[in-house]
Amino acid sequence: MCTKNPVIVIHGGCGKYKEDFQEICLLLVKEAALQAYRRSQQGGTALDMVEEASMFLENDPHFNAGCGAVLNECGEVELDAFIMDGKNLNAGAVAAVRNIANPTKLARLIMEQTKHVMLSDRGASRFAKAVGFPEVPMESLITERSRERLKKNLAAVDSQIEHETIGAVALDTAGNVACATSTGGLSNTLMGRIGDTPCIGSGGYADNLSGAVSTTGTGEAIMKITLARLITFNMERGMSPAEAADTGLKCLWTRLQNTAGVIVVNNAGDWAAKFTTDNMPWAAVAGGKLYYGIALGEVRTSPIEDICQ
């Protein structure tokens, strides 16, 4: 039997996407949303839904998360990820981890099996080994596209470049919200650079009293205004997800002249996908429909009557 009113929203990162890259990324975020929704139909919680979607996109080389992540100045992959449970404000994060294909899953283990919120680099690796979490050769995470991006030094401070950070927010049938965000950061950064993604209130935030948010953009700017927490605060003041997102993005531009993207769901099941770059592939499943888009102002819909089986 189908459960009632779960909501899942996915993003594949804001930026400026080449035309031949847009449709495949849009197709993939749609499939991630559908997989997460199917997880809810099997009794999955909001946490399960955001983890499912994140792992699906981390495993695809088209996104800057997990396999396909961009490379730092040394030609190495360093990954950040964050997950948060709105029911109790529990959160887990990893920063600058290597040899981890699915950092979101490791972040959840940190949340559930330690008293900490974030582990980084060697500490995260040591924890992964202790709990039997598989590590992979770094070479398996590096794609030819990532090598080319490093050569061209694509990660200057222009926020219109392709970011492809991935994220998810969800509301489950019990009324709990959750968020997850995962990234390889920016290409050609200094070794050890950590952006907004693993920082609670910046890369994401979830609270049953308001809702959940996942962000994408230039981390240094997002951290300065704690964008995810700002948006949930706006919802606490009575704004809708769309109003809260627009207000947060306007603040980012007014104060720092930076663009970004966000996905938002509130505790009533209303949701929004907003961005101030040229593109952001996003998809949402709510109310028996699949919604999706990649260009500013674009909203397409499809029925999902076959999803509940």
Short mmCIF file of C-alpha atoms in Angstrom, two decimals:
data_model
loop_
_atom_site.label_atom_id
_atom_site.label_comp_id
_atom_site.label_asym_id
_atom_site.label_seq_id
_atom_site.Cartn_x
_atom_site.Cartn_y
_atom_site.Cartn_z
CA MET A 1 0.00 0.00 0.00
CA CYS A 2 1.24 3.45 -0.81
CA THR A 3 2.15 5.69 2.07
CA LYS A 4 0.78 9.24 2.22
CA ASN A 5 2.43 12.51 1.33
CA PRO A 6 6.18 11.85 1.42
CA VAL A 7 8.20 14.50 -0.41
CA ILE A 8 11.70 14.28 -1.87
CA VAL A 9 13.61 17.07 -3.63
CA ILE A 10 17.02 16.59 -5.29
CA HIS A 11 19.57 18.96 -6.78
CA GLY A 12 22.62 18.22 -8.92
CA GLY A 13 24.49 21.47 -8.33
CA CYS A 14 24.10 25.03 -9.56
CA GLY A 15 26.25 26.59 -12.27
CA LYS A 16 26.37 26.98 -16.03
CA TYR A 17 25.91 23.67 -17.84
CA LYS A 18 26.86 22.96 -21.44
CA GLU A 19 23.85 22.02 -23.55
CA ASP A 20 25.06 18.48 -24.20
CA PHE A 21 25.40 17.96 -20.44
CA GLN A 22 22.02 19.29 -19.36
CA GLU A 23 19.70 16.47 -20.35
CA ILE A 24 21.81 13.65 -18.90
CA CYS A 25 22.16 15.47 -15.56
CA LEU A 26 18.43 16.18 -15.52
CA LEU A 27 17.68 12.53 -16.28
CA LEU A 28 19.92 11.42 -13.43
CA VAL A 29 18.42 13.71 -10.78
CA LYS A 30 14.96 12.53 -11.85
CA GLU A 31 16.01 8.91 -11.35
CA ALA A 32 17.57 9.77 -7.97
CA ALA A 33 14.29 11.35 -6.86
CA LEU A 34 12.29 8.35 -8.01
CA GLN A 35 14.63 5.90 -6.27
CA ALA A 36 14.37 7.87 -3.04
CA TYR A 37 10.59 7.96 -3.33
CA ARG A 38 10.47 4.21 -3.88
CA ARG A 39 12.51 3.89 -0.70
CA SER A 40 9.77 5.76 1.14
CA GLN A 41 7.18 3.35 -0.27
CA GLN A 42 9.17 0.52 1.32
CA GLY A 43 8.94 2.17 4.75
CA GLY A 44 12.05 4.33 4.49
CA THR A 45 12.43 7.41 6.66
CA ALA A 46 13.39 10.87 5.50
CA LEU A 47 16.99 10.01 6.39
CA ASP A 48 16.81 6.86 4.27
CA MET A 49 15.41 8.86 1.36
CA VAL A 50 18.13 11.52 1.32
CA GLU A 51 20.85 8.91 1.78
CA GLU A 52 19.45 6.82 -1.09
CA ALA A 53 19.38 9.79 -3.46
CA SER A 54 22.83 10.99 -2.47
CA MET A 55 24.47 7.61 -2.93
CA PHE A 56 22.86 7.23 -6.37
CA LEU A 57 24.39 10.53 -7.52
CA GLU A 58 27.72 9.94 -5.75
CA ASN A 59 28.07 6.80 -7.85
CA ASP A 60 27.60 8.66 -11.14
CA PRO A 61 30.61 10.41 -12.73
CA HIS A 62 28.51 13.30 -14.07
CA PHE A 63 28.39 14.90 -10.63
CA ASN A 64 31.02 16.45 -8.40
CA ALA A 65 30.48 14.02 -5.53
CA GLY A 66 32.05 10.62 -4.97
CA CYS A 67 33.07 9.18 -8.34
CA GLY A 68 33.75 12.10 -10.67
CA ALA A 69 34.68 14.62 -8.00
CA VAL A 70 36.94 17.48 -9.02
CA LEU A 71 40.63 17.48 -8.10
CA ASN A 72 42.60 19.70 -5.74
CA GLU A 73 45.92 21.38 -6.58
CA CYS A 74 47.73 18.06 -6.13
CA GLY A 75 45.42 16.18 -8.48
CA GLU A 76 43.70 14.37 -5.61
CA VAL A 77 40.10 13.84 -4.58
CA GLU A 78 38.96 15.25 -1.22
CA LEU A 79 35.28 14.80 -0.40
CA ASP A 80 32.88 16.54 1.99
CA ALA A 81 29.40 15.32 2.95
CA PHE A 82 26.68 16.11 5.48
CA ILE A 83 23.45 14.52 6.67
CA MET A 84 20.98 15.75 9.30
CA ASP A 85 17.87 14.40 11.01
CA GLY A 86 15.24 17.04 11.72
CA LYS A 87 13.56 14.89 14.36
CA ASN A 88 16.31 15.33 16.95
CA LEU A 89 18.86 17.64 15.24
CA ASN A 90 21.36 14.79 15.04
CA ALA A 91 23.91 15.36 12.29
CA GLY A 92 26.96 13.69 10.78
CA ALA A 93 29.63 15.03 8.45
CA VAL A 94 32.93 14.16 6.84
CA ALA A 95 35.47 16.68 5.55
CA ALA A 96 38.39 16.25 3.16
CA VAL A 97 38.07 12.47 3.11
CA ARG A 98 39.87 10.31 0.57
CA ASN A 99 39.28 6.82 -0.75
CA ILE A 100 35.58 6.94 0.14
CA ALA A 101 33.08 6.36 -2.67
CA ASN A 102 29.97 7.22 -0.64
CA PRO A 103 30.82 9.91 1.93
CA THR A 104 27.14 10.51 2.75
CA LYS A 105 26.81 6.98 4.09
CA LEU A 106 29.96 7.43 6.18
CA ALA A 107 28.56 10.73 7.51
CA ARG A 108 25.42 8.91 8.64
CA LEU A 109 27.50 6.30 10.46
CA ILE A 110 29.35 9.08 12.28
CA MET A 111 25.99 10.55 13.28
CA GLU A 112 24.63 7.23 14.51
CA GLN A 113 27.71 5.57 16.02
CA THR A 114 29.72 8.39 17.59
CA LYS A 115 29.06 11.38 19.83
CA HIS A 116 30.57 13.71 17.23
CA VAL A 117 29.16 15.63 14.29
CA MET A 118 32.20 15.79 11.98
CA LEU A 119 35.34 13.77 11.31
CA SER A 120 37.98 14.77 8.77
CA ASP A 121 40.74 13.23 6.69
CA ARG A 122 42.75 10.65 8.71
CA GLY A 123 40.28 10.56 11.58
CA ALA A 124 37.41 9.78 9.24
CA SER A 125 39.53 7.09 7.55
CA ARG A 126 40.38 5.54 10.90
CA PHE A 127 36.71 5.49 11.86
CA ALA A 128 35.76 3.95 8.50
CA LYS A 129 38.24 1.13 9.05
CA ALA A 130 36.99 0.59 12.62
CA VAL A 131 33.39 0.10 11.51
CA GLY A 132 34.25 -1.93 8.41
CA PHE A 133 33.29 0.78 5.93
CA PRO A 134 34.95 -0.01 2.60
CA GLU A 135 37.63 2.26 1.20
CA VAL A 136 38.46 2.37 -2.51
CA PRO A 137 41.56 3.32 -4.49
CA MET A 138 41.57 7.05 -5.15
CA GLU A 139 42.14 6.37 -8.85
CA SER A 140 38.69 4.78 -9.03
CA LEU A 141 37.13 8.14 -8.10
CA ILE A 142 39.02 10.18 -10.69
CA THR A 143 37.59 10.67 -14.17
CA GLU A 144 39.21 12.04 -17.32
CA ARG A 145 36.77 14.95 -17.14
CA SER A 146 38.08 15.86 -13.69
CA ARG A 147 41.65 15.76 -14.97
CA GLU A 148 40.74 18.07 -17.84
CA ARG A 149 39.00 20.51 -15.50
CA LEU A 150 42.12 20.68 -13.36
CA LYS A 151 44.30 21.34 -16.40
CA LYS A 152 42.07 24.22 -17.48
CA ASN A 153 41.94 25.62 -13.94
CA LEU A 154 38.16 25.88 -14.11
CA ALA A 155 37.65 26.60 -10.44
CA ALA A 156 38.54 30.26 -10.14
CA VAL A 157 36.04 32.24 -8.11
CA ASP A 158 33.39 32.36 -10.85
CA SER A 159 30.25 30.84 -9.32
CA GLN A 160 28.76 30.30 -12.79
CA ILE A 161 31.06 27.36 -13.54
CA GLU A 162 29.71 23.86 -13.20
CA HIS A 163 29.61 22.84 -9.55
CA GLU A 164 27.53 19.65 -9.62
CA THR A 165 27.51 19.35 -5.84
CA ILE A 166 24.55 17.10 -5.05
CA GLY A 167 21.92 17.35 -2.34
CA ALA A 168 18.56 16.08 -1.15
CA VAL A 169 15.81 17.08 1.28
CA ALA A 170 12.85 14.94 2.31
CA LEU A 171 9.71 14.76 4.42
CA ASP A 172 8.51 11.29 5.46
CA THR A 173 5.09 9.96 6.44
CA ALA A 174 5.84 10.47 10.13
CA GLY A 175 6.39 14.18 9.56
CA ASN A 176 10.17 14.05 9.94
CA VAL A 177 12.48 16.03 7.66
CA ALA A 178 16.09 15.36 6.70
CA CYS A 179 18.77 16.75 4.41
CA ALA A 180 22.00 15.54 2.81
CA THR A 181 24.66 17.34 0.76
CA SER A 182 27.78 15.86 -0.86
CA THR A 183 30.61 17.40 -2.90
CA GLY A 184 34.15 17.20 -4.18
CA GLY A 185 34.53 20.94 -3.64
CA LEU A 186 36.08 23.24 -6.24
CA SER A 187 38.73 22.27 -8.76
CA ASN A 188 42.36 23.25 -8.13
CA THR A 189 41.85 24.40 -4.54
CA LEU A 190 44.51 24.18 -1.85
CA MET A 191 44.89 20.77 -0.25
CA GLY A 192 42.69 20.53 2.84
CA ARG A 193 40.22 23.19 1.71
CA ILE A 194 36.78 22.59 3.23
CA GLY A 195 33.71 24.36 1.93
CA ASP A 196 30.18 24.80 3.18
CA THR A 197 28.93 21.27 2.56
CA PRO A 198 29.93 19.59 5.86
CA CYS A 199 29.30 22.67 7.99
CA ILE A 200 26.00 22.47 9.86
CA GLY A 201 23.75 25.37 8.88
CA SER A 202 25.72 26.16 5.73
CA GLY A 203 25.64 23.16 3.38
CA GLY A 204 22.42 21.93 4.91
CA TYR A 205 20.07 22.06 7.86
CA ALA A 206 17.02 20.08 9.00
CA ASP A 207 14.60 20.77 11.84
CA ASN A 208 11.10 19.33 12.19
CA LEU A 209 9.98 22.69 13.59
CA SER A 210 10.56 24.32 10.20
CA GLY A 211 11.92 22.16 7.39
CA ALA A 212 15.07 21.07 5.57
CA VAL A 213 17.49 22.76 3.18
CA SER A 214 20.43 21.68 0.99
CA THR A 215 22.63 24.29 -0.69
CA THR A 216 25.01 24.45 -3.65
CA GLY A 217 27.40 27.16 -4.74
CA THR A 218 30.70 28.68 -3.68
CA GLY A 219 31.25 27.43 -0.16
CA GLU A 220 33.23 30.39 1.13
CA ALA A 221 30.28 32.70 0.49
CA ILE A 222 27.60 30.29 1.71
CA MET A 223 29.44 29.77 5.01
CA LYS A 224 29.62 33.50 5.67
CA ILE A 225 25.85 33.84 5.91
CA THR A 226 25.08 30.23 7.00
CA LEU A 227 22.65 30.04 4.10
CA ALA A 228 20.82 26.84 5.05
CA ARG A 229 20.12 28.00 8.60
CA LEU A 230 19.08 31.42 7.33
CA ILE A 231 16.46 29.81 5.10
CA THR A 232 15.08 27.61 7.87
CA PHE A 233 14.96 30.69 10.12
CA ASN A 234 12.94 32.45 7.44
CA MET A 235 10.49 29.53 7.47
CA GLU A 236 10.28 29.71 11.26
CA ARG A 237 9.15 33.32 10.81
CA GLY A 238 6.29 32.12 8.61
CA MET A 239 7.72 32.28 5.09
CA SER A 240 6.93 29.60 2.55
CA PRO A 241 9.85 27.51 1.20
CA ALA A 242 9.91 29.59 -1.98
CA GLU A 243 9.86 32.90 -0.09
CA ALA A 244 12.48 31.71 2.39
CA ALA A 245 14.76 30.49 -0.40
CA ASP A 246 14.42 33.68 -2.45
CA THR A 247 15.12 35.81 0.62
CA GLY A 248 18.22 33.80 1.49
CA LEU A 249 19.58 33.92 -2.05
CA LYS A 250 18.91 37.65 -2.23
CA CYS A 251 20.88 38.14 0.99
CA LEU A 252 23.81 36.17 -0.45
CA TRP A 253 23.85 38.41 -3.50
CA THR A 254 23.31 41.69 -1.64
CA ARG A 255 25.99 41.05 0.96
CA LEU A 256 28.57 39.09 -1.05
CA GLN A 257 27.60 39.33 -4.73
CA ASN A 258 27.50 35.56 -4.97
CA THR A 259 25.06 33.22 -6.68
CA ALA A 260 23.90 29.85 -5.38
CA GLY A 261 21.13 27.26 -5.46
CA VAL A 262 18.95 25.67 -2.79
CA ILE A 263 16.28 23.05 -2.37
CA VAL A 264 13.80 23.35 0.48
CA VAL A 265 10.93 21.40 2.04
CA ASN A 266 8.90 22.53 5.04
CA ASN A 267 7.17 20.43 7.69
CA ALA A 268 3.84 20.76 5.84
CA GLY A 269 5.23 19.24 2.63
CA ASP A 270 5.55 22.45 0.62
CA TRP A 271 8.82 22.60 -1.31
CA ALA A 272 10.94 24.77 -3.60
CA ALA A 273 13.98 24.54 -5.87
CA LYS A 274 15.58 27.96 -6.37
CA PHE A 275 18.84 29.18 -7.90
CA THR A 276 20.46 32.37 -9.18
CA THR A 277 22.91 30.77 -11.63
CA ASP A 278 22.06 29.85 -15.22
CA ASN A 279 21.27 26.24 -14.39
CA MET A 280 20.62 23.74 -11.62
CA PRO A 281 19.27 20.26 -12.40
CA TRP A 282 16.59 19.44 -9.84
CA ALA A 283 13.74 17.00 -9.39
CA ALA A 284 10.98 16.55 -6.83
CA VAL A 285 8.38 13.89 -6.12
CA ALA A 286 5.30 15.17 -4.29
CA GLY A 287 1.57 14.62 -4.46
CA GLY A 288 1.76 11.85 -7.02
CA LYS A 289 3.80 13.84 -9.53
CA LEU A 290 7.40 14.17 -10.61
CA TYR A 291 8.54 17.77 -11.05
CA TYR A 292 11.86 18.69 -12.64
CA GLY A 293 13.86 21.38 -14.42
CA ILE A 294 17.32 22.77 -15.11
CA ALA A 295 16.91 26.32 -16.47
CA LEU A 296 15.66 29.39 -14.61
CA GLY A 297 11.87 29.32 -14.38
CA GLU A 298 11.58 25.85 -15.91
CA VAL A 299 9.16 23.40 -14.28
CA ARG A 300 8.18 20.20 -16.06
CA THR A 301 5.86 17.54 -14.67
CA SER A 302 5.20 13.85 -15.20
CA PRO A 303 2.78 11.42 -13.50
CA ILE A 304 4.25 8.72 -11.29
CA GLU A 305 1.26 6.40 -10.93
CA ASP A 306 3.45 3.38 -11.58
CA ILE A 307 5.80 4.10 -8.71
CA CYS A 308 3.63 2.67 -5.90
CA GLN A 309 3.66 -1.08 -6.22
#
